[in-house]
Amino acid sequence: MMDNKISITISVLLTLMLSITGISLADDQPIEIKAQPPMYSYIAVWNIPESEWEARKYQAEAAKKILDQAIDNNTIFSYGYDRNPLHDTFWLAKSKAGLETVRDQFEKIGITQVPAKDGAAVMPVSILVSRYYNCKTIRSENAYVHVGVYKIRPDAPADAVDQLSKYFFGPVLEQNLVDGAIFEWETDVYDNPKDSPGTFLIAYLSEKNEDMEMVNKAVQERLKSTVPNGPALDSLIDMKAITDVVVRSYAVYKK
């Protein structure tokens, strides 16, 4: 009987201490990440000489009008312009039809992507697909965009993308979205595997450089950690084939 009373007393005291300090027993548990309906991204890279930028301003204004209308009628839910070192336009939709609607409207007014030069590292058009993503409604004039490019190991399991998203990248990026350090994140693969076999990408956007640096550090720490009862990172990706790119972007997202 005495042992039971002692156990109950200890339990009550522990509960009281946790409630006073605000500590939750689940605080150290990462956010659970689940697959969502597909999200598609259309990325058009403009190989335009700087001498022609001024003459093409009218096209940029017309493109922005098309994209804003597509946001308003829910054809797409995001778009933006990346610059330095790349110049590209991107738009995101929950269906390929949404992507194609915007592309067709561009072509009707004479806006088409310029083919990349021979040997260019970036394709003029890429379509990505994601099952892991989240965002907040925002219009950011000069966001920081971090893109990480990874190569999945040839001997990795078929669900390597799911494991990378659920256990490594998704939890830390979602937590930073909740905390307000970033306003969008996603993990992607090319919709057509032939475009870049085995490529896995992550992207996240922030309004502040200091927030971006903080998230970068958190991601790196996450990659160094082990997942209880989960896969080892080096069993999923080639640790020697990692590329990180940071660009500035005008970005619009509608939750």
C-alpha positions as YAML, in Angstrom:
chain: A
units: angstrom
residues:
- id: 1
  name: MET
  ca: [0.00, 0.00, 0.00]
- id: 2
  name: MET
  ca: [2.85, 2.36, 0.93]
- id: 3
  name: ASP
  ca: [4.59, 1.70, -2.42]
- id: 4
  name: ASN
  ca: [1.38, 2.57, -4.29]
- id: 5
  name: LYS
  ca: [1.07, 5.85, -2.38]
- id: 6
  name: ILE
  ca: [4.69, 6.73, -3.16]
- id: 7
  name: SER
  ca: [4.18, 5.96, -6.88]
- id: 8
  name: ILE
  ca: [1.02, 8.08, -7.00]
- id: 9
  name: THR
  ca: [2.77, 10.96, -5.21]
- id: 10
  name: ILE
  ca: [5.73, 10.87, -7.61]
- id: 11
  name: SER
  ca: [3.37, 10.78, -10.60]
- id: 12
  name: VAL
  ca: [1.40, 13.77, -9.31]
- id: 13
  name: LEU
  ca: [4.58, 15.75, -8.61]
- id: 14
  name: LEU
  ca: [5.97, 14.97, -12.09]
- id: 15
  name: THR
  ca: [2.72, 16.06, -13.74]
- id: 16
  name: LEU
  ca: [2.70, 19.27, -11.69]
- id: 17
  name: MET
  ca: [6.32, 20.05, -12.61]
- id: 18
  name: LEU
  ca: [5.65, 19.51, -16.29]
- id: 19
  name: SER
  ca: [2.57, 21.74, -16.21]
- id: 20
  name: ILE
  ca: [4.45, 24.52, -14.39]
- id: 21
  name: THR
  ca: [7.44, 24.47, -16.75]
- id: 22
  name: GLY
  ca: [5.30, 24.07, -19.85]
- id: 23
  name: ILE
  ca: [7.19, 20.96, -20.91]
- id: 24
  name: SER
  ca: [5.29, 18.30, -22.78]
- id: 25
  name: LEU
  ca: [6.31, 14.66, -22.82]
- id: 26
  name: ALA
  ca: [5.86, 14.82, -26.60]
- id: 27
  name: ASP
  ca: [8.00, 17.94, -27.14]
- id: 28
  name: ASP
  ca: [10.94, 15.96, -28.53]
- id: 29
  name: GLN
  ca: [8.76, 14.06, -30.96]
- id: 30
  name: PRO
  ca: [9.10, 15.26, -34.57]
- id: 31
  name: ILE
  ca: [6.02, 16.39, -36.45]
- id: 32
  name: GLU
  ca: [4.39, 13.53, -38.32]
- id: 33
  name: ILE
  ca: [4.53, 14.04, -42.07]
- id: 34
  name: LYS
  ca: [2.01, 12.37, -44.36]
- id: 35
  name: ALA
  ca: [1.74, 12.20, -48.14]
- id: 36
  name: GLN
  ca: [-0.72, 14.63, -49.76]
- id: 37
  name: PRO
  ca: [-2.42, 14.81, -53.17]
- id: 38
  name: PRO
  ca: [0.11, 15.58, -55.92]
- id: 39
  name: MET
  ca: [1.31, 19.14, -56.40]
- id: 40
  name: TYR
  ca: [2.83, 20.03, -59.77]
- id: 41
  name: SER
  ca: [5.41, 22.74, -60.48]
- id: 42
  name: TYR
  ca: [6.17, 24.24, -63.89]
- id: 43
  name: ILE
  ca: [9.57, 25.91, -64.10]
- id: 44
  name: ALA
  ca: [10.56, 27.84, -67.24]
- id: 45
  name: VAL
  ca: [14.17, 29.05, -67.41]
- id: 46
  name: TRP
  ca: [14.70, 32.10, -69.58]
- id: 47
  name: ASN
  ca: [17.97, 32.11, -71.52]
- id: 48
  name: ILE
  ca: [17.71, 35.78, -72.47]
- id: 49
  name: PRO
  ca: [20.74, 38.06, -73.02]
- id: 50
  name: GLU
  ca: [20.85, 40.96, -70.57]
- id: 51
  name: SER
  ca: [20.74, 43.37, -73.50]
- id: 52
  name: GLU
  ca: [17.18, 42.21, -74.23]
- id: 53
  name: TRP
  ca: [15.79, 42.46, -70.68]
- id: 54
  name: GLU
  ca: [14.51, 46.02, -71.08]
- id: 55
  name: ALA
  ca: [12.74, 45.22, -74.36]
- id: 56
  name: ARG
  ca: [10.97, 42.26, -72.78]
- id: 57
  name: LYS
  ca: [9.49, 44.16, -69.83]
- id: 58
  name: TYR
  ca: [6.09, 44.23, -71.53]
- id: 59
  name: GLN
  ca: [6.10, 40.44, -71.58]
- id: 60
  name: ALA
  ca: [6.84, 40.34, -67.86]
- id: 61
  name: GLU
  ca: [3.89, 42.65, -67.15]
- id: 62
  name: ALA
  ca: [1.58, 40.54, -69.31]
- id: 63
  name: ALA
  ca: [2.81, 37.35, -67.65]
- id: 64
  name: LYS
  ca: [2.15, 38.75, -64.16]
- id: 65
  name: LYS
  ca: [-1.41, 39.64, -65.15]
- id: 66
  name: ILE
  ca: [-2.02, 36.07, -66.38]
- id: 67
  name: LEU
  ca: [-0.54, 34.59, -63.22]
- id: 68
  name: ASP
  ca: [-2.51, 36.85, -60.87]
- id: 69
  name: GLN
  ca: [-5.74, 35.92, -62.66]
- id: 70
  name: ALA
  ca: [-4.83, 32.23, -62.39]
- id: 71
  name: ILE
  ca: [-4.31, 32.67, -58.63]
- id: 72
  name: ASP
  ca: [-7.65, 34.48, -58.26]
- id: 73
  name: ASN
  ca: [-9.63, 31.76, -60.05]
- id: 74
  name: ASN
  ca: [-7.74, 28.93, -58.29]
- id: 75
  name: THR
  ca: [-6.19, 27.56, -61.48]
- id: 76
  name: ILE
  ca: [-2.87, 27.73, -59.65]
- id: 77
  name: PHE
  ca: [-2.04, 28.50, -56.04]
- id: 78
  name: SER
  ca: [1.47, 29.89, -56.39]
- id: 79
  name: TYR
  ca: [3.83, 31.59, -58.81]
- id: 80
  name: GLY
  ca: [7.06, 33.50, -58.74]
- id: 81
  name: TYR
  ca: [10.15, 34.78, -60.50]
- id: 82
  name: ASP
  ca: [13.59, 33.58, -59.49]
- id: 83
  name: ARG
  ca: [16.74, 35.53, -60.26]
- id: 84
  name: ASN
  ca: [20.47, 35.44, -59.60]
- id: 85
  name: PRO
  ca: [21.96, 33.11, -60.69]
- id: 86
  name: LEU
  ca: [18.95, 31.81, -62.67]
- id: 87
  name: HIS
  ca: [16.17, 33.73, -64.33]
- id: 88
  name: ASP
  ca: [13.03, 31.65, -64.33]
- id: 89
  name: THR
  ca: [9.29, 31.75, -63.82]
- id: 90
  name: PHE
  ca: [7.47, 29.09, -61.83]
- id: 91
  name: TRP
  ca: [3.87, 28.30, -61.08]
- id: 92
  name: LEU
  ca: [2.31, 25.58, -58.94]
- id: 93
  name: ALA
  ca: [-1.02, 23.78, -59.27]
- id: 94
  name: LYS
  ca: [-2.81, 20.75, -57.89]
- id: 95
  name: SER
  ca: [-3.22, 19.37, -61.43]
- id: 96
  name: LYS
  ca: [-1.26, 19.27, -64.67]
- id: 97
  name: ALA
  ca: [-4.24, 20.88, -66.36]
- id: 98
  name: GLY
  ca: [-3.69, 23.96, -64.20]
- id: 99
  name: LEU
  ca: [-0.07, 24.17, -65.31]
- id: 100
  name: GLU
  ca: [-1.01, 23.77, -68.96]
- id: 101
  name: THR
  ca: [-3.73, 26.43, -68.78]
- id: 102
  name: VAL
  ca: [-1.19, 29.06, -67.77]
- id: 103
  name: ARG
  ca: [1.38, 27.84, -70.30]
- id: 104
  name: ASP
  ca: [-1.21, 28.02, -73.09]
- id: 105
  name: GLN
  ca: [-2.15, 31.58, -72.13]
- id: 106
  name: PHE
  ca: [1.51, 32.57, -72.23]
- id: 107
  name: GLU
  ca: [1.92, 31.10, -75.70]
- id: 108
  name: LYS
  ca: [-1.17, 32.93, -77.00]
- id: 109
  name: ILE
  ca: [0.48, 36.28, -76.33]
- id: 110
  name: GLY
  ca: [3.88, 35.18, -77.62]
- id: 111
  name: ILE
  ca: [5.64, 34.27, -74.39]
- id: 112
  name: THR
  ca: [7.64, 31.08, -74.84]
- id: 113
  name: GLN
  ca: [10.75, 29.84, -73.09]
- id: 114
  name: VAL
  ca: [13.99, 30.32, -74.99]
- id: 115
  name: PRO
  ca: [15.87, 27.02, -75.50]
- id: 116
  name: ALA
  ca: [18.90, 26.69, -73.28]
- id: 117
  name: LYS
  ca: [22.32, 26.80, -74.87]
- id: 118
  name: ASP
  ca: [23.96, 23.52, -75.80]
- id: 119
  name: GLY
  ca: [25.45, 21.88, -72.74]
- id: 120
  name: ALA
  ca: [23.49, 24.04, -70.28]
- id: 121
  name: ALA
  ca: [23.11, 22.48, -66.85]
- id: 122
  name: VAL
  ca: [19.48, 23.55, -66.50]
- id: 123
  name: MET
  ca: [16.68, 22.41, -68.79]
- id: 124
  name: PRO
  ca: [14.52, 25.21, -70.29]
- id: 125
  name: VAL
  ca: [11.35, 23.61, -68.90]
- id: 126
  name: SER
  ca: [10.93, 21.29, -65.95]
- id: 127
  name: ILE
  ca: [7.79, 19.81, -64.43]
- id: 128
  name: LEU
  ca: [8.17, 18.61, -60.87]
- id: 129
  name: VAL
  ca: [5.75, 16.65, -58.72]
- id: 130
  name: SER
  ca: [5.51, 16.63, -54.94]
- id: 131
  name: ARG
  ca: [3.53, 14.65, -52.38]
- id: 132
  name: TYR
  ca: [5.06, 16.42, -49.38]
- id: 133
  name: TYR
  ca: [4.62, 20.19, -49.03]
- id: 134
  name: ASN
  ca: [2.98, 23.03, -47.14]
- id: 135
  name: CYS
  ca: [2.75, 26.82, -47.35]
- id: 136
  name: LYS
  ca: [1.24, 30.00, -45.93]
- id: 137
  name: THR
  ca: [-0.61, 32.68, -47.86]
- id: 138
  name: ILE
  ca: [1.87, 35.41, -48.73]
- id: 139
  name: ARG
  ca: [3.14, 37.80, -51.38]
- id: 140
  name: SER
  ca: [6.87, 38.27, -50.86]
- id: 141
  name: GLU
  ca: [8.73, 40.85, -52.92]
- id: 142
  name: ASN
  ca: [12.25, 39.56, -52.31]
- id: 143
  name: ALA
  ca: [12.23, 36.11, -50.73]
- id: 144
  name: TYR
  ca: [15.19, 33.85, -50.13]
- id: 145
  name: VAL
  ca: [14.82, 30.48, -51.85]
- id: 146
  name: HIS
  ca: [16.96, 27.50, -50.91]
- id: 147
  name: VAL
  ca: [17.00, 24.51, -53.25]
- id: 148
  name: GLY
  ca: [18.82, 21.31, -52.37]
- id: 149
  name: VAL
  ca: [19.49, 18.75, -55.08]
- id: 150
  name: TYR
  ca: [20.21, 15.16, -54.08]
- id: 151
  name: LYS
  ca: [20.83, 11.89, -55.92]
- id: 152
  name: ILE
  ca: [19.01, 8.79, -54.72]
- id: 153
  name: ARG
  ca: [21.26, 5.74, -54.51]
- id: 154
  name: PRO
  ca: [20.66, 3.11, -57.21]
- id: 155
  name: ASP
  ca: [20.26, 0.46, -54.50]
- id: 156
  name: ALA
  ca: [17.89, 2.55, -52.36]
- id: 157
  name: PRO
  ca: [14.41, 1.14, -51.67]
- id: 158
  name: ALA
  ca: [11.56, 2.04, -53.99]
- id: 159
  name: ASP
  ca: [10.02, 4.31, -51.34]
- id: 160
  name: ALA
  ca: [13.22, 6.32, -50.79]
- id: 161
  name: VAL
  ca: [11.47, 9.61, -51.61]
- id: 162
  name: ASP
  ca: [8.79, 8.90, -49.02]
- id: 163
  name: GLN
  ca: [11.37, 7.99, -46.39]
- id: 164
  name: LEU
  ca: [13.46, 11.09, -47.07]
- id: 165
  name: SER
  ca: [10.38, 13.30, -46.87]
- id: 166
  name: LYS
  ca: [8.79, 11.69, -43.81]
- id: 167
  name: TYR
  ca: [11.83, 11.11, -41.64]
- id: 168
  name: PHE
  ca: [14.51, 13.61, -42.63]
- id: 169
  name: PHE
  ca: [13.37, 16.76, -44.42]
- id: 170
  name: GLY
  ca: [9.63, 17.02, -43.79]
- id: 171
  name: PRO
  ca: [9.60, 17.18, -39.96]
- id: 172
  name: VAL
  ca: [12.24, 19.91, -39.62]
- id: 173
  name: LEU
  ca: [10.82, 22.02, -42.47]
- id: 174
  name: GLU
  ca: [7.24, 21.74, -41.24]
- id: 175
  name: GLN
  ca: [8.33, 22.77, -37.74]
- id: 176
  name: ASN
  ca: [10.04, 25.85, -39.17]
- id: 177
  name: LEU
  ca: [6.92, 26.67, -41.16]
- id: 178
  name: VAL
  ca: [4.86, 26.48, -37.96]
- id: 179
  name: ASP
  ca: [7.42, 28.68, -36.19]
- id: 180
  name: GLY
  ca: [7.27, 31.28, -38.97]
- id: 181
  name: ALA
  ca: [10.88, 30.98, -40.15]
- id: 182
  name: ILE
  ca: [9.79, 29.87, -43.64]
- id: 183
  name: PHE
  ca: [6.53, 30.27, -45.54]
- id: 184
  name: GLU
  ca: [6.76, 27.30, -47.94]
- id: 185
  name: TRP
  ca: [8.53, 23.98, -48.24]
- id: 186
  name: GLU
  ca: [8.35, 21.00, -50.54]
- id: 187
  name: THR
  ca: [10.20, 17.89, -51.62]
- id: 188
  name: ASP
  ca: [10.11, 17.10, -55.33]
- id: 189
  name: VAL
  ca: [11.04, 14.70, -58.07]
- id: 190
  name: TYR
  ca: [10.84, 15.23, -61.81]
- id: 191
  name: ASP
  ca: [7.45, 14.26, -63.18]
- id: 192
  name: ASN
  ca: [9.19, 12.50, -66.05]
- id: 193
  name: PRO
  ca: [11.94, 10.34, -64.49]
- id: 194
  name: LYS
  ca: [13.85, 10.43, -67.78]
- id: 195
  name: ASP
  ca: [14.49, 14.16, -67.31]
- id: 196
  name: SER
  ca: [16.90, 13.61, -64.43]
- id: 197
  name: PRO
  ca: [16.94, 10.00, -63.17]
- id: 198
  name: GLY
  ca: [17.27, 9.59, -59.43]
- id: 199
  name: THR
  ca: [17.11, 13.31, -58.65]
- id: 200
  name: PHE
  ca: [15.39, 14.38, -55.43]
- id: 201
  name: LEU
  ca: [14.91, 18.05, -54.57]
- id: 202
  name: ILE
  ca: [13.90, 20.07, -51.55]
- id: 203
  name: ALA
  ca: [12.94, 23.74, -51.56]
- id: 204
  name: TYR
  ca: [11.98, 26.22, -48.88]
- id: 205
  name: LEU
  ca: [11.39, 29.98, -48.87]
- id: 206
  name: SER
  ca: [11.92, 32.64, -46.23]
- id: 207
  name: GLU
  ca: [11.56, 36.42, -46.06]
- id: 208
  name: LYS
  ca: [14.66, 36.93, -43.92]
- id: 209
  name: ASN
  ca: [18.25, 35.88, -44.51]
- id: 210
  name: GLU
  ca: [18.80, 35.15, -40.81]
- id: 211
  name: ASP
  ca: [15.77, 32.85, -40.79]
- id: 212
  name: MET
  ca: [17.04, 31.08, -43.90]
- id: 213
  name: GLU
  ca: [20.43, 30.53, -42.28]
- id: 214
  name: MET
  ca: [18.76, 29.18, -39.14]
- id: 215
  name: VAL
  ca: [16.69, 26.71, -41.17]
- id: 216
  name: ASN
  ca: [19.72, 25.66, -43.21]
- id: 217
  name: LYS
  ca: [21.50, 24.83, -39.97]
- id: 218
  name: ALA
  ca: [18.48, 22.92, -38.65]
- id: 219
  name: VAL
  ca: [18.31, 20.87, -41.85]
- id: 220
  name: GLN
  ca: [22.01, 20.03, -41.64]
- id: 221
  name: GLU
  ca: [21.64, 18.97, -38.02]
- id: 222
  name: ARG
  ca: [18.68, 16.81, -38.98]
- id: 223
  name: LEU
  ca: [20.72, 15.09, -41.66]
- id: 224
  name: LYS
  ca: [23.40, 14.24, -39.10]
- id: 225
  name: SER
  ca: [20.89, 12.68, -36.73]
- id: 226
  name: THR
  ca: [19.64, 9.10, -36.72]
- id: 227
  name: VAL
  ca: [16.01, 8.09, -37.01]
- id: 228
  name: PRO
  ca: [14.85, 5.59, -34.35]
- id: 229
  name: ASN
  ca: [13.81, 2.41, -36.14]
- id: 230
  name: GLY
  ca: [14.23, 4.29, -39.42]
- id: 231
  name: PRO
  ca: [16.61, 4.22, -42.38]
- id: 232
  name: ALA
  ca: [20.15, 5.57, -42.44]
- id: 233
  name: LEU
  ca: [20.46, 8.64, -44.64]
- id: 234
  name: ASP
  ca: [23.46, 7.27, -46.54]
- id: 235
  name: SER
  ca: [21.39, 4.23, -47.51]
- id: 236
  name: LEU
  ca: [19.01, 6.52, -49.41]
- id: 237
  name: ILE
  ca: [21.13, 9.22, -51.06]
- id: 238
  name: ASP
  ca: [24.64, 9.64, -52.43]
- id: 239
  name: MET
  ca: [26.27, 11.82, -49.76]
- id: 240
  name: LYS
  ca: [28.91, 13.01, -52.26]
- id: 241
  name: ALA
  ca: [26.38, 14.30, -54.79]
- id: 242
  name: ILE
  ca: [24.63, 17.13, -52.95]
- id: 243
  name: THR
  ca: [24.15, 20.59, -54.48]
- id: 244
  name: ASP
  ca: [22.65, 23.63, -52.74]
- id: 245
  name: VAL
  ca: [21.48, 26.77, -54.53]
- id: 246
  name: VAL
  ca: [20.12, 30.00, -53.05]
- id: 247
  name: VAL
  ca: [18.25, 32.48, -55.25]
- id: 248
  name: ARG
  ca: [16.12, 35.57, -54.64]
- id: 249
  name: SER
  ca: [12.50, 35.47, -55.70]
- id: 250
  name: TYR
  ca: [9.26, 37.37, -56.03]
- id: 251
  name: ALA
  ca: [6.85, 34.74, -54.73]
- id: 252
  name: VAL
  ca: [3.09, 34.47, -54.29]
- id: 253
  name: TYR
  ca: [1.36, 31.67, -52.39]
- id: 254
  name: LYS
  ca: [-2.34, 31.22, -51.71]
- id: 255
  name: LYS
  ca: [-3.17, 28.65, -49.04]
...
